[in-house]
Amino acid sequence: MTHALPGYICSEDGTRADVRTAPWGCPVCGGPWDLDFTPDPAAVLEPAAGPNSLWRYGSVLPLPGAFSVSLAEGHTPMVPLAERIHAKLDFLMPTRSFKDRGAVMLVELARRLAPQRVVADSSGNAGTAVAAYCARAGLACEIFVPEGTSEKKTERMRSHGAEVRVVPGGREAASEAARAAADAPGVFYASHVFNPYFLHGTKTYVYEVWEELGGRLPEALVVPVGNGTLLLGAALAVEELARRGVRPPALIAVQAEAVSPLAQAFAAGAEEAAPVEQRPTLAEGIAIPAPPRARQILAAVRKSGGTVLTVPDDRLQEAQRDLARRGLSVEPTAAACWAAVGPAAPGDPLQGRTAVLPLCGAGG
């Protein structure tokens, strides 16, 4: 039985495209695609009856029919960090990052489209995740990374069989190189920023929180934000669950103080974020000076009644040490949310609300 794949739609100008023939971005404005897909709120949602992976939420995912790509991703546990605050341990994902949630969706989509090769761009976790799932699916994979990417990260990508292309320049140069390669015939661009199927994978993070809390959500979801793929996935899930009668939480975005275009735009009341300077920070994973989905991120945070917080590197370091003293060893970027709302945070950023935050990446 052949199942139709939901098509792409541009939120800026309404352009539509078929997934099987679409370019990597909107041909009119060049922006990222959204997905023409809304789950039926009447569809049965019984995750406990499904597989022990994020495919347990198949009834609300945009890839119908049987899936074949999986590394038993998802279903990660939550542990208490402080009174009213829980951490969700996404460092227990197969490649230690929430990016597995989106990568498995992109690679399952690619498997169905049967390209000659898959290309992606990344400076770390997303590239590793795409490489791992392509290896699982038997797809040829090529990852474009900016010069200066750590050898530890590029070696992990190569270990999964990916060809790694080091591009002179920064993160945007790697993206441009990947997009140029994606224009060739027979190539699927597994972009965690431009392809909306990725967001429908990351939304399973919130469905798992909902399941683990017995059919409800906390009063706030605290999320690290660079390109915003976890926050936008969270916003999708919150909206979908609200149609099922679940009370929506506030979305609290956290940025590195050194590179915080969204925080600046939010404070100014702007609908779009102006690009900022790429400055050094320990939170490399969220140091994105010009996120392509900035307008969507800002709108989602405002709609939820949330806010955008920033953390300086010294507080981030202390938060990372504090988590380690609690038995949780995570990479610096992953400590950003704890730095923003934990004991060392100034004031009461959560305003007494219950909250869940993600921890991903191991050590380092």
Coordinates of C-alpha atoms in Angstrom, one line a residue:
M1 CA 0.0 0.0 0.0
T2 CA 1.4 3.4 -1.0
H3 CA 1.0 6.2 1.5
A4 CA 1.0 9.9 0.5
L5 CA 3.8 12.0 2.0
P6 CA 2.6 15.4 3.4
G7 CA 3.9 18.2 1.2
Y8 CA 5.8 21.4 2.0
I9 CA 4.4 24.9 2.4
C10 CA 6.1 28.2 2.9
S11 CA 4.8 30.2 5.8
E12 CA 6.0 33.4 4.3
D13 CA 4.3 33.3 0.8
G14 CA 2.2 30.2 0.7
T15 CA 4.2 28.4 -1.9
R16 CA 3.5 24.7 -2.0
A17 CA 5.7 21.8 -3.2
D18 CA 5.7 18.0 -3.4
V19 CA 8.2 16.4 -1.2
R20 CA 9.4 14.1 -4.0
T21 CA 10.3 17.0 -6.3
A22 CA 10.8 20.0 -4.1
P23 CA 14.0 22.1 -3.9
W24 CA 15.6 22.3 -0.4
G25 CA 13.9 25.6 0.4
C26 CA 11.1 27.8 -0.9
P27 CA 11.9 28.8 -4.5
V28 CA 10.2 32.2 -4.1
C29 CA 11.8 33.5 -0.8
G30 CA 14.6 31.0 -0.2
G31 CA 13.3 30.4 3.3
P32 CA 12.7 27.1 5.2
W33 CA 9.7 25.0 4.5
D34 CA 6.9 24.1 6.9
L35 CA 4.9 20.9 6.6
D36 CA 1.3 20.8 5.3
F37 CA 0.3 18.4 8.0
T38 CA -2.0 18.5 11.1
P39 CA -2.6 15.3 13.0
D40 CA -6.2 14.3 13.5
P41 CA -7.0 15.2 17.2
A42 CA -9.4 12.2 17.2
A43 CA -6.7 9.8 16.2
V44 CA -6.0 7.2 18.9
L45 CA -2.8 8.1 20.8
E46 CA -1.7 5.2 22.9
P47 CA 2.1 5.3 23.0
A48 CA 2.4 2.5 25.6
A49 CA 1.0 0.1 23.0
G50 CA 3.7 1.1 20.5
P51 CA 7.4 0.3 20.0
N52 CA 10.0 1.4 22.5
S53 CA 11.1 4.3 20.3
L54 CA 9.6 7.6 19.1
W55 CA 7.6 5.7 16.5
R56 CA 5.3 4.9 19.4
Y57 CA 3.7 8.3 18.5
G58 CA 3.1 7.2 14.9
S59 CA -0.5 8.4 14.9
V60 CA 0.7 12.0 15.2
L61 CA 3.8 11.8 12.9
P62 CA 3.8 12.8 9.2
L63 CA 5.3 9.5 7.9
P64 CA 2.4 7.1 7.5
G65 CA 2.7 3.3 7.2
A66 CA 5.5 1.0 8.4
F67 CA 8.8 2.5 9.4
S68 CA 12.1 0.7 9.1
V69 CA 14.8 3.2 10.4
S70 CA 15.3 3.1 14.1
L71 CA 17.9 2.8 16.8
A72 CA 15.3 2.6 19.7
E73 CA 15.6 6.4 20.0
G74 CA 13.4 8.4 22.4
H75 CA 11.5 7.4 25.5
T76 CA 14.3 9.0 27.6
P77 CA 13.7 9.3 31.4
M78 CA 13.1 12.4 33.5
V79 CA 14.8 13.0 36.9
P80 CA 14.1 15.7 39.5
L81 CA 16.8 18.4 39.6
A82 CA 15.2 20.7 42.2
E83 CA 11.8 21.4 43.6
R84 CA 9.4 21.9 40.7
I85 CA 12.2 21.3 38.0
H86 CA 12.8 18.0 36.2
A87 CA 15.5 17.2 33.6
K88 CA 14.8 15.0 30.6
L89 CA 17.9 12.9 29.9
D90 CA 18.3 13.1 26.1
F91 CA 22.0 12.3 26.5
L92 CA 20.7 8.7 26.6
M93 CA 19.7 8.9 22.9
P94 CA 21.7 6.7 20.5
T95 CA 24.1 9.6 19.5
R96 CA 23.7 11.4 22.9
S97 CA 21.6 14.3 21.5
F98 CA 18.0 15.3 20.9
K99 CA 19.0 15.7 17.3
D100 CA 18.3 11.9 16.9
R101 CA 14.6 12.7 17.1
G102 CA 14.7 14.8 13.9
A103 CA 17.4 12.8 12.2
V104 CA 15.4 9.5 12.3
M105 CA 12.5 11.3 10.7
L106 CA 14.7 12.8 7.9
V107 CA 16.4 9.5 7.2
E108 CA 13.2 7.5 7.1
L109 CA 11.9 10.1 4.7
A110 CA 15.1 9.8 2.6
R111 CA 14.8 6.0 2.6
R112 CA 11.3 6.3 1.1
L113 CA 12.5 8.8 -1.5
A114 CA 15.6 6.6 -2.4
P115 CA 18.2 9.3 -3.3
Q116 CA 21.7 8.4 -4.5
R117 CA 23.1 10.2 -1.5
V118 CA 22.2 12.3 1.5
V119 CA 23.9 15.5 2.4
A120 CA 23.8 17.6 5.5
D121 CA 25.7 20.5 7.2
S122 CA 26.5 20.6 10.8
S123 CA 29.2 21.6 13.3
G124 CA 28.5 18.7 15.6
N125 CA 25.4 16.8 17.0
A126 CA 23.1 17.1 14.0
G127 CA 25.8 15.8 11.6
T128 CA 26.6 12.9 13.9
A129 CA 22.9 12.0 14.2
V130 CA 22.3 12.1 10.4
A131 CA 25.4 10.0 9.8
A132 CA 24.4 7.4 12.3
Y133 CA 20.9 7.0 10.9
C134 CA 22.1 7.0 7.3
A135 CA 24.4 4.1 8.3
R136 CA 21.4 2.3 9.9
A137 CA 19.4 2.8 6.7
G138 CA 22.2 1.9 4.3
L139 CA 22.3 5.4 2.7
A140 CA 25.4 7.1 1.4
C141 CA 26.0 10.2 3.4
E142 CA 28.1 13.4 3.1
I143 CA 28.4 16.0 5.9
F144 CA 29.7 19.5 5.3
V145 CA 31.4 21.0 8.4
P146 CA 33.0 24.4 9.0
E147 CA 36.8 24.6 9.4
G148 CA 37.7 24.4 13.1
T149 CA 35.1 21.7 13.9
S150 CA 36.6 19.5 16.5
E151 CA 38.3 16.3 15.2
K152 CA 36.4 14.4 17.9
K153 CA 33.1 15.3 16.2
T154 CA 34.3 14.8 12.6
E155 CA 35.7 11.4 13.6
R156 CA 32.4 10.3 15.0
M157 CA 30.7 11.2 11.7
R158 CA 33.3 9.3 9.8
S159 CA 33.0 6.3 12.1
H160 CA 29.4 5.9 10.8
G161 CA 30.6 5.9 7.2
A162 CA 29.9 9.5 6.3
E163 CA 32.2 11.5 4.0
V164 CA 33.1 14.6 5.9
R165 CA 33.8 17.8 3.8
V166 CA 35.6 20.5 5.7
V167 CA 34.6 23.9 4.3
P168 CA 36.7 27.1 4.8
G169 CA 34.9 29.7 6.8
G170 CA 32.2 29.5 9.4
R171 CA 28.9 27.7 9.9
E172 CA 27.1 29.6 7.2
A173 CA 29.8 28.7 4.6
A174 CA 29.2 25.0 5.4
S175 CA 25.5 25.5 4.9
E176 CA 26.0 27.1 1.6
A177 CA 28.3 24.3 0.4
A178 CA 25.7 21.7 1.5
R179 CA 22.9 23.6 -0.3
A180 CA 25.0 23.8 -3.5
A181 CA 25.5 20.0 -3.3
A182 CA 21.8 19.5 -2.6
D183 CA 20.9 21.1 -6.0
A184 CA 22.4 18.2 -7.8
P185 CA 20.1 15.4 -9.1
G186 CA 19.6 12.4 -6.8
V187 CA 20.6 14.2 -3.6
F188 CA 18.5 14.6 -0.5
Y189 CA 19.3 17.5 1.8
A190 CA 18.8 16.3 5.4
S191 CA 18.7 19.8 6.8
H192 CA 17.8 20.0 10.4
V193 CA 16.9 23.7 9.9
F194 CA 15.2 23.9 6.5
N195 CA 13.4 20.5 6.4
P196 CA 10.2 20.5 8.6
Y197 CA 10.1 16.8 9.0
F198 CA 12.9 17.3 11.5
L199 CA 10.7 19.4 13.6
H200 CA 8.0 16.7 13.6
G201 CA 10.7 14.4 15.1
T202 CA 11.8 16.8 17.8
K203 CA 8.2 17.3 18.8
T204 CA 8.2 13.8 20.3
Y205 CA 10.3 15.3 23.2
V206 CA 7.1 17.0 24.4
Y207 CA 4.9 14.0 23.7
E208 CA 7.2 12.0 25.9
V209 CA 7.0 14.6 28.7
W210 CA 3.2 14.4 28.4
E211 CA 3.3 10.6 28.7
E212 CA 5.8 10.6 31.6
L213 CA 3.7 13.1 33.5
G214 CA 0.5 11.1 33.1
G215 CA -1.2 13.0 30.4
R216 CA -0.3 16.6 31.3
L217 CA 2.5 19.1 30.7
P218 CA 4.5 21.2 33.1
E219 CA 3.8 24.9 33.5
A220 CA 7.0 25.8 31.6
L221 CA 9.3 24.1 29.1
V222 CA 12.8 25.5 29.2
V223 CA 14.7 24.9 25.9
P224 CA 18.2 25.9 24.6
V225 CA 17.8 27.7 21.3
G226 CA 20.2 28.3 18.5
N227 CA 18.4 27.4 15.3
G228 CA 15.4 26.6 17.4
T229 CA 14.6 23.1 16.2
L230 CA 13.8 21.7 19.6
L231 CA 11.7 24.7 20.6
L232 CA 9.7 24.7 17.3
G233 CA 9.1 21.0 17.6
A234 CA 7.9 21.6 21.1
A235 CA 5.6 24.3 19.9
L236 CA 4.1 21.9 17.4
A237 CA 3.5 19.3 20.1
V238 CA 2.0 21.8 22.5
E239 CA -0.4 23.0 19.9
E240 CA -1.4 19.4 18.9
L241 CA -1.9 18.4 22.5
A242 CA -3.9 21.5 23.3
R243 CA -6.4 20.3 20.7
R244 CA -6.7 17.2 22.9
G245 CA -7.4 19.3 25.9
V246 CA -3.9 19.5 27.4
R247 CA -3.1 22.8 29.1
P248 CA -0.2 24.4 27.2
P249 CA 3.0 25.5 29.0
A250 CA 5.1 28.7 28.5
L251 CA 8.0 28.2 26.2
I252 CA 11.2 29.6 27.7
A253 CA 14.1 29.9 25.2
V254 CA 17.7 30.1 26.5
Q255 CA 20.5 31.7 24.5
A256 CA 24.2 32.2 25.1
E257 CA 24.7 35.8 26.1
A258 CA 27.6 36.2 23.6
V259 CA 25.4 35.3 20.6
S260 CA 21.8 36.1 21.3
P261 CA 19.9 37.5 18.3
L262 CA 16.6 36.1 19.5
A263 CA 16.9 37.6 23.0
Q264 CA 17.7 41.0 21.5
A265 CA 14.8 40.8 19.1
F266 CA 12.4 39.6 21.9
A267 CA 13.5 42.4 24.2
A268 CA 13.0 45.0 21.4
G269 CA 9.5 43.6 20.6
A270 CA 10.7 42.8 17.0
E271 CA 9.1 40.1 14.9
E272 CA 12.4 39.3 13.2
A273 CA 15.9 38.9 14.5
A274 CA 18.7 41.0 13.1
P275 CA 22.0 39.0 12.6
V276 CA 24.6 39.5 15.3
E277 CA 28.3 39.0 15.4
Q278 CA 29.7 35.5 15.8
R279 CA 31.5 35.7 19.1
P280 CA 33.2 32.9 21.1
T281 CA 31.2 31.1 23.7
L282 CA 31.3 27.8 25.5
A283 CA 27.7 27.2 24.3
E284 CA 28.8 26.5 20.8
G285 CA 25.7 24.4 20.0
I286 CA 23.4 27.4 20.3
A287 CA 25.7 30.2 19.0
I288 CA 23.8 30.9 15.8
P289 CA 24.1 34.5 14.7
A290 CA 21.2 34.5 12.1
P291 CA 18.7 31.6 12.7
P292 CA 16.6 31.1 9.5
R293 CA 13.5 30.4 11.5
A294 CA 13.9 33.4 13.9
R295 CA 10.5 34.8 13.1
Q296 CA 8.8 31.5 13.9
I297 CA 10.7 31.1 17.1
L298 CA 9.8 34.5 18.4
A299 CA 6.2 34.1 17.5
A300 CA 6.0 30.7 19.3
V301 CA 7.6 32.1 22.5
R302 CA 5.3 35.1 22.5
K303 CA 2.2 33.0 21.8
S304 CA 3.0 30.7 24.7
G305 CA 3.5 33.6 27.2
G306 CA 7.1 32.6 27.5
T307 CA 10.3 34.6 27.3
V308 CA 13.9 34.5 26.1
L309 CA 16.7 34.3 28.7
T310 CA 20.5 34.6 28.2
V311 CA 23.4 33.1 30.2
P312 CA 27.0 34.3 30.3
D313 CA 29.8 31.7 30.1
D314 CA 30.9 32.0 33.7
R315 CA 27.4 31.0 34.9
L316 CA 27.2 28.3 32.3
Q317 CA 30.5 26.8 33.6
E318 CA 29.1 26.8 37.2
A319 CA 25.9 25.2 36.0
Q320 CA 27.9 22.4 34.2
R321 CA 29.9 21.8 37.4
D322 CA 26.7 21.8 39.5
L323 CA 25.1 19.2 37.3
A324 CA 28.2 17.1 37.5
R325 CA 28.0 17.2 41.3
R326 CA 24.4 15.9 40.9
G327 CA 25.7 13.0 38.9
L328 CA 24.9 14.5 35.4
S329 CA 27.8 15.0 33.1
V330 CA 26.8 17.0 30.0
E331 CA 28.4 19.2 27.4
P332 CA 28.6 23.0 28.1
T333 CA 25.7 23.9 25.7
A334 CA 23.4 21.4 27.6
A335 CA 24.0 23.3 30.9
A336 CA 22.6 26.5 29.5
C337 CA 19.0 25.8 30.7
W338 CA 20.1 25.0 34.2
A339 CA 22.3 28.1 34.2
A340 CA 19.2 30.1 33.2
V341 CA 16.7 28.7 35.7
G342 CA 18.7 26.8 38.3
P343 CA 19.9 28.0 41.8
A344 CA 22.6 30.3 40.4
A345 CA 20.1 32.2 38.2
P346 CA 19.3 35.7 39.3
G347 CA 15.8 36.4 40.5
D348 CA 13.1 33.9 39.9
P349 CA 13.0 33.3 36.2
L350 CA 10.4 30.5 36.5
Q351 CA 8.1 32.6 38.7
G352 CA 7.4 29.5 40.8
R353 CA 6.2 27.4 37.8
T354 CA 6.9 23.7 37.3
A355 CA 9.4 23.1 34.5
V356 CA 11.2 20.5 32.4
L357 CA 14.5 21.1 30.7
P358 CA 16.6 18.8 28.4
L359 CA 20.1 17.6 29.1
C360 CA 22.0 16.2 26.1
G361 CA 25.5 15.6 25.0
A362 CA 27.9 13.6 27.3
G363 CA 30.7 15.4 29.2
G364 CA 33.2 17.6 27.4

